[in-house]
mmCIF file of C-alpha atoms in Angstrom:
data_model
loop_
_atom_site.group_PDB
_atom_site.id
_atom_site.type_symbol
_atom_site.label_atom_id
_atom_site.label_comp_id
_atom_site.label_asym_id
_atom_site.label_seq_id
_atom_site.Cartn_x
_atom_site.Cartn_y
_atom_site.Cartn_z
ATOM 1 C CA MET A 1 -41.875 6.256 41.217
ATOM 2 C CA LEU A 2 -42.855 9.633 42.668
ATOM 3 C CA ARG A 3 -39.252 10.243 43.758
ATOM 4 C CA TRP A 4 -38.124 9.916 40.139
ATOM 5 C CA LEU A 5 -40.922 12.092 38.830
ATOM 6 C CA LYS A 6 -39.959 14.843 41.274
ATOM 7 C CA GLY A 7 -36.227 14.475 40.657
ATOM 8 C CA ARG A 8 -35.680 13.480 44.283
ATOM 9 C CA GLY A 9 -32.464 11.852 45.440
ATOM 10 C CA ALA A 10 -32.308 8.118 46.056
ATOM 11 C CA ARG A 11 -33.067 6.608 49.448
ATOM 12 C CA PRO A 12 -30.051 5.858 51.699
ATOM 13 C CA SER A 13 -30.525 2.104 51.197
ATOM 14 C CA ALA A 14 -30.332 2.496 47.412
ATOM 15 C CA VAL A 15 -27.234 4.674 47.725
ATOM 16 C CA ALA A 16 -25.551 2.099 49.996
ATOM 17 C CA GLU A 17 -26.402 -0.679 47.546
ATOM 18 C CA MET A 18 -24.965 1.349 44.668
ATOM 19 C CA GLN A 19 -21.760 2.094 46.564
ATOM 20 C CA ALA A 20 -21.291 -1.607 47.354
ATOM 21 C CA ARG A 21 -21.479 -2.354 43.611
ATOM 22 C CA ILE A 22 -18.562 -0.037 42.758
ATOM 23 C CA SER A 23 -15.472 -2.226 42.669
ATOM 24 C CA PRO A 24 -12.178 -0.870 44.057
ATOM 25 C CA ASP A 25 -10.475 -1.561 40.708
ATOM 26 C CA LEU A 26 -13.050 0.466 38.749
ATOM 27 C CA TRP A 27 -12.882 3.293 41.287
ATOM 28 C CA ARG A 28 -9.078 3.415 40.988
ATOM 29 C CA GLN A 29 -9.326 3.495 37.186
ATOM 30 C CA VAL A 30 -11.591 6.535 37.396
ATOM 31 C CA LEU A 31 -9.350 8.364 39.863
ATOM 32 C CA ASP A 32 -6.248 7.648 37.778
ATOM 33 C CA ALA A 33 -7.985 8.925 34.637
ATOM 34 C CA HIS A 34 -8.505 12.362 36.196
ATOM 35 C CA PRO A 35 -5.457 13.941 37.915
ATOM 36 C CA PHE A 36 -7.618 16.508 39.739
ATOM 37 C CA LEU A 37 -9.371 13.593 41.471
ATOM 38 C CA ALA A 38 -6.200 11.637 42.165
ATOM 39 C CA VAL A 39 -4.824 14.472 44.356
ATOM 40 C CA LEU A 40 -7.627 14.118 46.914
ATOM 41 C CA ASN A 41 -6.618 12.804 50.321
ATOM 42 C CA ALA A 42 -8.037 9.560 51.727
ATOM 43 C CA ASP A 43 -10.963 11.191 53.542
ATOM 44 C CA GLU A 44 -11.897 13.273 50.501
ATOM 45 C CA THR A 45 -11.685 10.221 48.240
ATOM 46 C CA ALA A 46 -14.027 8.292 50.519
ATOM 47 C CA GLN A 47 -16.486 11.200 50.545
ATOM 48 C CA LEU A 48 -16.265 11.473 46.751
ATOM 49 C CA LEU A 49 -17.130 7.791 46.425
ATOM 50 C CA ALA A 50 -20.192 8.284 48.634
ATOM 51 C CA ARG A 51 -21.313 11.318 46.638
ATOM 52 C CA SER A 52 -20.762 9.432 43.361
ATOM 53 C CA ALA A 53 -22.888 6.536 44.606
ATOM 54 C CA TRP A 54 -25.639 9.005 45.530
ATOM 55 C CA LEU A 55 -25.575 10.522 42.058
ATOM 56 C CA LEU A 56 -25.565 7.151 40.288
ATOM 57 C CA ALA A 57 -28.481 5.959 42.420
ATOM 58 C CA SER A 58 -30.398 9.204 41.878
ATOM 59 C CA LYS A 59 -29.975 9.891 38.160
ATOM 60 C CA ASN A 60 -30.615 8.007 34.943
ATOM 61 C CA ILE A 61 -27.551 8.151 32.675
ATOM 62 C CA ASN A 62 -28.579 7.363 29.108
ATOM 63 C CA GLY A 63 -26.608 7.237 25.884
ATOM 64 C CA ALA A 64 -27.675 9.088 22.739
ATOM 65 C CA GLN A 65 -27.018 8.333 19.063
ATOM 66 C CA GLY A 66 -26.523 4.648 19.852
ATOM 67 C CA LEU A 67 -23.882 5.208 22.539
ATOM 68 C CA GLU A 68 -23.667 2.354 25.048
ATOM 69 C CA VAL A 69 -22.738 3.831 28.416
ATOM 70 C CA SER A 70 -20.309 1.552 30.277
ATOM 71 C CA ASP A 71 -19.819 1.340 34.032
ATOM 72 C CA PHE A 72 -16.548 3.247 33.666
ATOM 73 C CA MET A 73 -18.299 6.037 31.771
ATOM 74 C CA ARG A 74 -21.059 6.314 34.363
ATOM 75 C CA LEU A 75 -18.632 6.394 37.265
ATOM 76 C CA SER A 76 -16.291 8.824 35.500
ATOM 77 C CA ILE A 77 -19.129 11.305 34.967
ATOM 78 C CA ALA A 78 -20.488 10.782 38.491
ATOM 79 C CA ALA A 79 -17.095 11.302 40.148
ATOM 80 C CA GLN A 80 -16.390 14.530 38.268
ATOM 81 C CA ALA A 81 -19.910 15.804 38.922
ATOM 82 C CA SER A 82 -19.634 14.972 42.618
ATOM 83 C CA LEU A 83 -16.454 16.954 43.217
ATOM 84 C CA PRO A 84 -18.260 20.331 43.507
ATOM 85 C CA ILE A 85 -20.645 18.916 46.142
ATOM 86 C CA LEU A 86 -17.932 17.032 48.024
ATOM 87 C CA ASN A 87 -18.658 19.130 51.122
ATOM 88 C CA LEU A 88 -22.129 20.336 50.141
ATOM 89 C CA ALA A 89 -25.550 18.715 50.407
ATOM 90 C CA PRO A 90 -26.200 16.364 47.463
ATOM 91 C CA GLU A 91 -29.783 17.640 47.452
ATOM 92 C CA LEU A 92 -28.445 20.625 45.504
ATOM 93 C CA TYR A 93 -28.551 18.340 42.470
ATOM 94 C CA GLU A 94 -32.213 17.419 42.975
ATOM 95 C CA GLY A 95 -35.093 18.651 40.805
ATOM 96 C CA TRP A 96 -34.167 16.723 37.659
ATOM 97 C CA ASP A 97 -33.405 13.084 36.936
ATOM 98 C CA GLU A 98 -31.490 12.446 33.697
ATOM 99 C CA ILE A 99 -28.000 12.804 32.238
ATOM 100 C CA ILE A 100 -27.847 12.300 28.461
ATOM 101 C CA VAL A 101 -24.477 11.366 26.981
ATOM 102 C CA TYR A 102 -23.588 11.839 23.309
ATOM 103 C CA PRO A 103 -20.503 10.157 21.818
ATOM 104 C CA ALA A 104 -18.999 13.534 20.880
ATOM 105 C CA SER A 105 -20.105 17.139 20.467
ATOM 106 C CA PHE A 106 -23.759 17.603 19.549
ATOM 107 C CA ARG A 107 -25.662 20.325 17.725
ATOM 108 C CA ILE A 108 -28.072 22.743 19.391
ATOM 109 C CA PRO A 109 -30.313 25.329 17.658
ATOM 110 C CA ARG A 110 -29.650 28.826 18.977
ATOM 111 C CA SER A 111 -31.029 32.313 18.382
ATOM 112 C CA SER A 112 -29.695 35.752 19.221
ATOM 113 C CA GLN A 113 -30.894 39.296 18.736
ATOM 114 C CA ASP A 114 -28.523 41.958 17.422
ATOM 115 C CA ASP A 115 -28.461 45.650 18.323
ATOM 116 C CA ASP A 116 -30.998 46.399 15.584
ATOM 117 C CA GLY A 117 -33.498 43.929 17.011
ATOM 118 C CA VAL A 118 -32.981 41.341 14.267
ATOM 119 C CA VAL A 119 -33.155 37.754 15.497
ATOM 120 C CA HIS A 120 -30.543 35.406 14.043
ATOM 121 C CA GLU A 121 -31.009 31.634 14.210
ATOM 122 C CA TYR A 122 -28.063 29.254 13.933
ATOM 123 C CA ILE A 123 -26.753 25.832 14.906
ATOM 124 C CA GLU A 124 -24.000 25.533 17.514
ATOM 125 C CA ASP A 125 -21.750 22.570 18.291
ATOM 126 C CA ALA A 126 -21.811 21.968 22.042
ATOM 127 C CA ALA A 127 -19.873 19.872 24.543
ATOM 128 C CA GLY A 128 -22.513 20.182 27.247
ATOM 129 C CA GLU A 129 -25.837 21.753 28.137
ATOM 130 C CA ALA A 130 -27.740 22.148 31.408
ATOM 131 C CA TRP A 131 -31.483 22.671 31.081
ATOM 132 C CA GLU A 132 -33.444 24.319 33.862
ATOM 133 C CA GLY A 133 -35.644 21.663 35.451
ATOM 134 C CA GLY A 134 -34.603 19.225 32.732
ATOM 135 C CA PRO A 135 -31.755 16.903 31.852
ATOM 136 C CA LEU A 136 -28.065 17.639 31.712
ATOM 137 C CA VAL A 137 -26.429 16.782 28.369
ATOM 138 C CA LEU A 138 -22.765 15.871 27.871
ATOM 139 C CA SER A 139 -20.368 14.881 25.114
ATOM 140 C CA TRP A 140 -18.492 11.789 26.324
ATOM 141 C CA GLU A 141 -15.454 12.705 24.230
ATOM 142 C CA ASP A 142 -15.274 16.088 25.938
ATOM 143 C CA THR A 143 -15.764 14.679 29.439
ATOM 144 C CA GLN A 144 -12.310 13.104 29.117
ATOM 145 C CA LEU A 145 -10.547 16.369 28.263
ATOM 146 C CA SER A 146 -8.911 18.510 30.927
ATOM 147 C CA GLU A 147 -6.412 20.726 29.127
ATOM 148 C CA GLY A 148 -5.701 23.760 31.261
ATOM 149 C CA GLY A 149 -8.779 24.212 33.391
ATOM 150 C CA PHE A 150 -11.307 22.724 30.957
ATOM 151 C CA ASN A 151 -13.895 20.361 32.425
ATOM 152 C CA VAL A 152 -17.297 20.166 30.796
ATOM 153 C CA VAL A 153 -18.817 18.013 33.562
ATOM 154 C CA ILE A 154 -17.987 20.488 36.326
ATOM 155 C CA HIS A 155 -19.039 23.354 34.045
ATOM 156 C CA GLU A 156 -22.531 21.989 33.432
ATOM 157 C CA PHE A 157 -23.087 20.899 37.027
ATOM 158 C CA ALA A 158 -22.022 24.382 38.160
ATOM 159 C CA HIS A 159 -24.857 25.686 35.980
ATOM 160 C CA LYS A 160 -27.215 23.362 37.863
ATOM 161 C CA LEU A 161 -25.969 24.810 41.165
ATOM 162 C CA ASP A 162 -26.466 28.302 39.778
ATOM 163 C CA LEU A 163 -30.010 27.477 38.711
ATOM 164 C CA ARG A 164 -30.929 26.322 42.232
ATOM 165 C CA SER A 165 -31.361 29.991 43.132
ATOM 166 C CA GLY A 166 -33.996 30.307 40.412
ATOM 167 C CA PHE A 167 -31.837 32.174 37.893
ATOM 168 C CA ALA A 168 -28.635 31.470 35.973
ATOM 169 C CA ASP A 169 -26.965 34.673 37.127
ATOM 170 C CA GLY A 170 -23.623 33.558 38.551
ATOM 171 C CA MET A 171 -24.843 33.388 42.154
ATOM 172 C CA PRO A 172 -25.913 29.975 43.456
ATOM 173 C CA ALA A 173 -28.304 29.523 46.342
ATOM 174 C CA LEU A 174 -26.607 30.697 49.549
ATOM 175 C CA ALA A 175 -29.170 29.606 52.142
ATOM 176 C CA ALA A 176 -26.760 27.005 53.568
ATOM 177 C CA HIS A 177 -23.945 29.552 53.721
ATOM 178 C CA PRO A 178 -24.701 32.127 56.443
ATOM 179 C CA ASP A 179 -21.131 33.388 56.063
ATOM 180 C CA LEU A 180 -21.828 34.421 52.456
ATOM 181 C CA LYS A 181 -23.984 37.501 51.861
ATOM 182 C CA PRO A 182 -25.685 38.020 48.487
ATOM 183 C CA GLN A 183 -24.571 41.657 48.335
ATOM 184 C CA ALA A 184 -20.933 40.699 48.874
ATOM 185 C CA TRP A 185 -21.191 37.885 46.332
ATOM 186 C CA ARG A 186 -22.631 40.217 43.719
ATOM 187 C CA ARG A 187 -19.971 42.859 44.377
ATOM 188 C CA ILE A 188 -17.086 40.420 44.077
ATOM 189 C CA LEU A 189 -18.647 38.709 41.057
ATOM 190 C CA ASP A 190 -19.163 41.987 39.186
ATOM 191 C CA ASP A 191 -15.704 43.278 40.034
ATOM 192 C CA SER A 192 -13.998 40.013 39.065
ATOM 193 C CA LEU A 193 -15.930 39.697 35.814
ATOM 194 C CA ASN A 194 -15.067 43.282 34.887
ATOM 195 C CA ARG A 195 -11.398 42.629 35.633
ATOM 196 C CA PHE A 196 -11.458 39.529 33.486
ATOM 197 C CA ILE A 197 -13.173 41.339 30.604
ATOM 198 C CA ALA A 198 -10.534 44.090 30.804
ATOM 199 C CA ALA A 199 -7.779 41.459 30.683
ATOM 200 C CA LEU A 200 -9.450 39.805 27.685
ATOM 201 C CA ASP A 201 -9.752 43.157 25.894
ATOM 202 C CA ALA A 202 -6.039 43.785 26.473
ATOM 203 C CA VAL A 203 -5.129 40.367 25.122
ATOM 204 C CA GLU A 204 -7.272 40.796 22.009
ATOM 205 C CA ALA A 205 -5.792 44.234 21.396
ATOM 206 C CA ALA A 206 -2.295 42.723 21.527
ATOM 207 C CA ILE A 207 -2.983 40.060 18.891
ATOM 208 C CA PRO A 208 -1.205 41.149 15.656
ATOM 209 C CA PRO A 209 -3.477 42.052 12.717
ATOM 210 C CA ASP A 210 -2.113 39.161 10.658
ATOM 211 C CA VAL A 211 -3.172 36.586 13.281
ATOM 212 C CA ASP A 212 -6.726 35.246 13.122
ATOM 213 C CA PRO A 213 -8.149 35.520 16.686
ATOM 214 C CA GLU A 214 -10.144 32.349 16.022
ATOM 215 C CA SER A 215 -7.103 30.305 14.976
ATOM 216 C CA ASP A 216 -4.813 28.102 17.064
ATOM 217 C CA GLU A 217 -2.069 30.656 16.455
ATOM 218 C CA ALA A 218 -3.899 33.083 18.755
ATOM 219 C CA ASP A 219 -3.660 30.638 21.681
ATOM 220 C CA GLU A 220 -0.286 32.159 22.519
ATOM 221 C CA TRP A 221 -2.084 35.359 23.552
ATOM 222 C CA TYR A 222 -5.223 33.857 25.066
ATOM 223 C CA GLY A 223 -3.002 31.582 27.141
ATOM 224 C CA GLN A 224 -2.033 34.638 29.181
ATOM 225 C CA LEU A 225 -5.524 34.721 30.679
ATOM 226 C CA PRO A 226 -6.242 32.964 33.979
ATOM 227 C CA MET A 227 -9.310 31.265 32.490
ATOM 228 C CA ASP A 228 -10.914 30.385 29.182
ATOM 229 C CA PRO A 229 -12.162 33.518 27.349
ATOM 230 C CA TYR A 230 -15.685 32.069 27.363
ATOM 231 C CA ALA A 231 -15.889 33.183 30.998
ATOM 232 C CA ALA A 232 -16.439 36.747 29.738
ATOM 233 C CA THR A 233 -19.794 35.831 28.136
ATOM 234 C CA ASP A 234 -21.939 36.731 31.165
ATOM 235 C CA GLU A 235 -22.223 36.150 34.910
ATOM 236 C CA ALA A 236 -23.540 32.585 34.561
ATOM 237 C CA GLU A 237 -20.709 31.491 32.281
ATOM 238 C CA PHE A 238 -18.186 33.287 34.467
ATOM 239 C CA PHE A 239 -19.311 31.211 37.449
ATOM 240 C CA ALA A 240 -19.328 27.953 35.454
ATOM 241 C CA VAL A 241 -15.927 28.484 33.814
ATOM 242 C CA SER A 242 -14.466 29.690 37.113
ATOM 243 C CA SER A 243 -15.723 26.504 38.765
ATOM 244 C CA GLU A 244 -13.938 24.386 36.154
ATOM 245 C CA HIS A 245 -10.662 26.169 36.816
ATOM 246 C CA PHE A 246 -11.196 26.207 40.582
ATOM 247 C CA PHE A 247 -11.167 22.406 40.669
ATOM 248 C CA VAL A 248 -8.841 21.542 37.790
ATOM 249 C CA ASP A 249 -6.250 24.350 37.537
ATOM 250 C CA PRO A 250 -6.810 26.874 40.353
ATOM 251 C CA ALA A 251 -3.443 28.658 40.564
ATOM 252 C CA PRO A 252 -3.824 31.139 37.643
ATOM 253 C CA MET A 253 -7.291 32.211 38.822
ATOM 254 C CA GLN A 254 -6.168 32.537 42.440
ATOM 255 C CA GLN A 255 -3.266 34.754 41.390
ATOM 256 C CA ALA A 256 -5.308 36.962 39.042
ATOM 257 C CA LEU A 257 -8.585 37.103 40.994
ATOM 258 C CA PRO A 258 -7.777 36.231 44.629
ATOM 259 C CA GLU A 259 -11.017 37.634 46.052
ATOM 260 C CA TRP A 260 -13.103 35.593 43.615
ATOM 261 C CA TYR A 261 -11.076 32.465 44.356
ATOM 262 C CA GLY A 262 -11.667 33.076 48.046
ATOM 263 C CA LEU A 263 -15.404 33.355 47.454
ATOM 264 C CA LEU A 264 -15.491 30.047 45.578
ATOM 265 C CA ARG A 265 -13.347 28.439 48.280
ATOM 266 C CA THR A 266 -15.907 29.494 50.891
ATOM 267 C CA TYR A 267 -18.892 28.404 48.788
ATOM 268 C CA TYR A 268 -17.527 24.988 47.797
ATOM 269 C CA ARG A 269 -15.875 24.514 51.216
ATOM 270 C CA GLN A 270 -12.713 23.314 49.521
ATOM 271 C CA ASP A 271 -9.270 24.917 49.219
ATOM 272 C CA THR A 272 -8.322 23.310 45.933
ATOM 273 C CA LEU A 273 -5.060 25.199 45.537
ATOM 274 C CA ASN A 274 -3.587 23.451 48.582
ATOM 275 C CA ARG A 275 -4.045 20.081 46.871
ATOM 276 C CA TYR A 276 -1.399 21.026 44.329
ATOM 277 C CA LEU A 277 1.172 22.495 46.770
#
């Protein structure tokens, strides 16, 4: 019980038992459902299965709004979430114990303060949410989408990695990476984010006045960016969105921001671009 209360990972025996319960047919269904998982080689696939079993044995996955979470749903979420820690210690996901799954997007109360100091409260539709020290929340409908580089599971678990350092600031804990220096990470992060913001500004300036930037018609211009525009929000979102693209559609980011791609390649200990060559 104390392991659950502290958000500790499952014991090796429980992980082994969980892995034995995952049938080869179900595992193949999950891999086939996600092309970015299907391109893994045999050794990587075996490691992903082990990491997925660890996550399933270590976390409670509960449905919300009456959603019944099937074995396929659990394994699909676990496999996607395990890809970022394929070559990292699974303990990076410790400190919390629950994944909540909604059938589709869910509503979250938000507040923001404008330049005049006025606080505005509003409701936002969300596909995922990662709470510091608390559960991770997902929309099942959105977990099955992967257009371009979109992947809400990887996005939210990247936030959890970011929070391991104590702050959601775009720089995960680097204690296990002696080859990565915080000063270098911050320099490359700031430079890459500024480059991306400049590219976004140029794209928005090029959108004709008669085109609503919020409409689907504007996708023709935003599609020129190497990542989703949401990456420009702040450092934490830049890291999370970049992580989505790094695993699902790495080529545009590698071409536009090669130094940042190289930093993520070193951190995650995976050269995802080579999987698609």
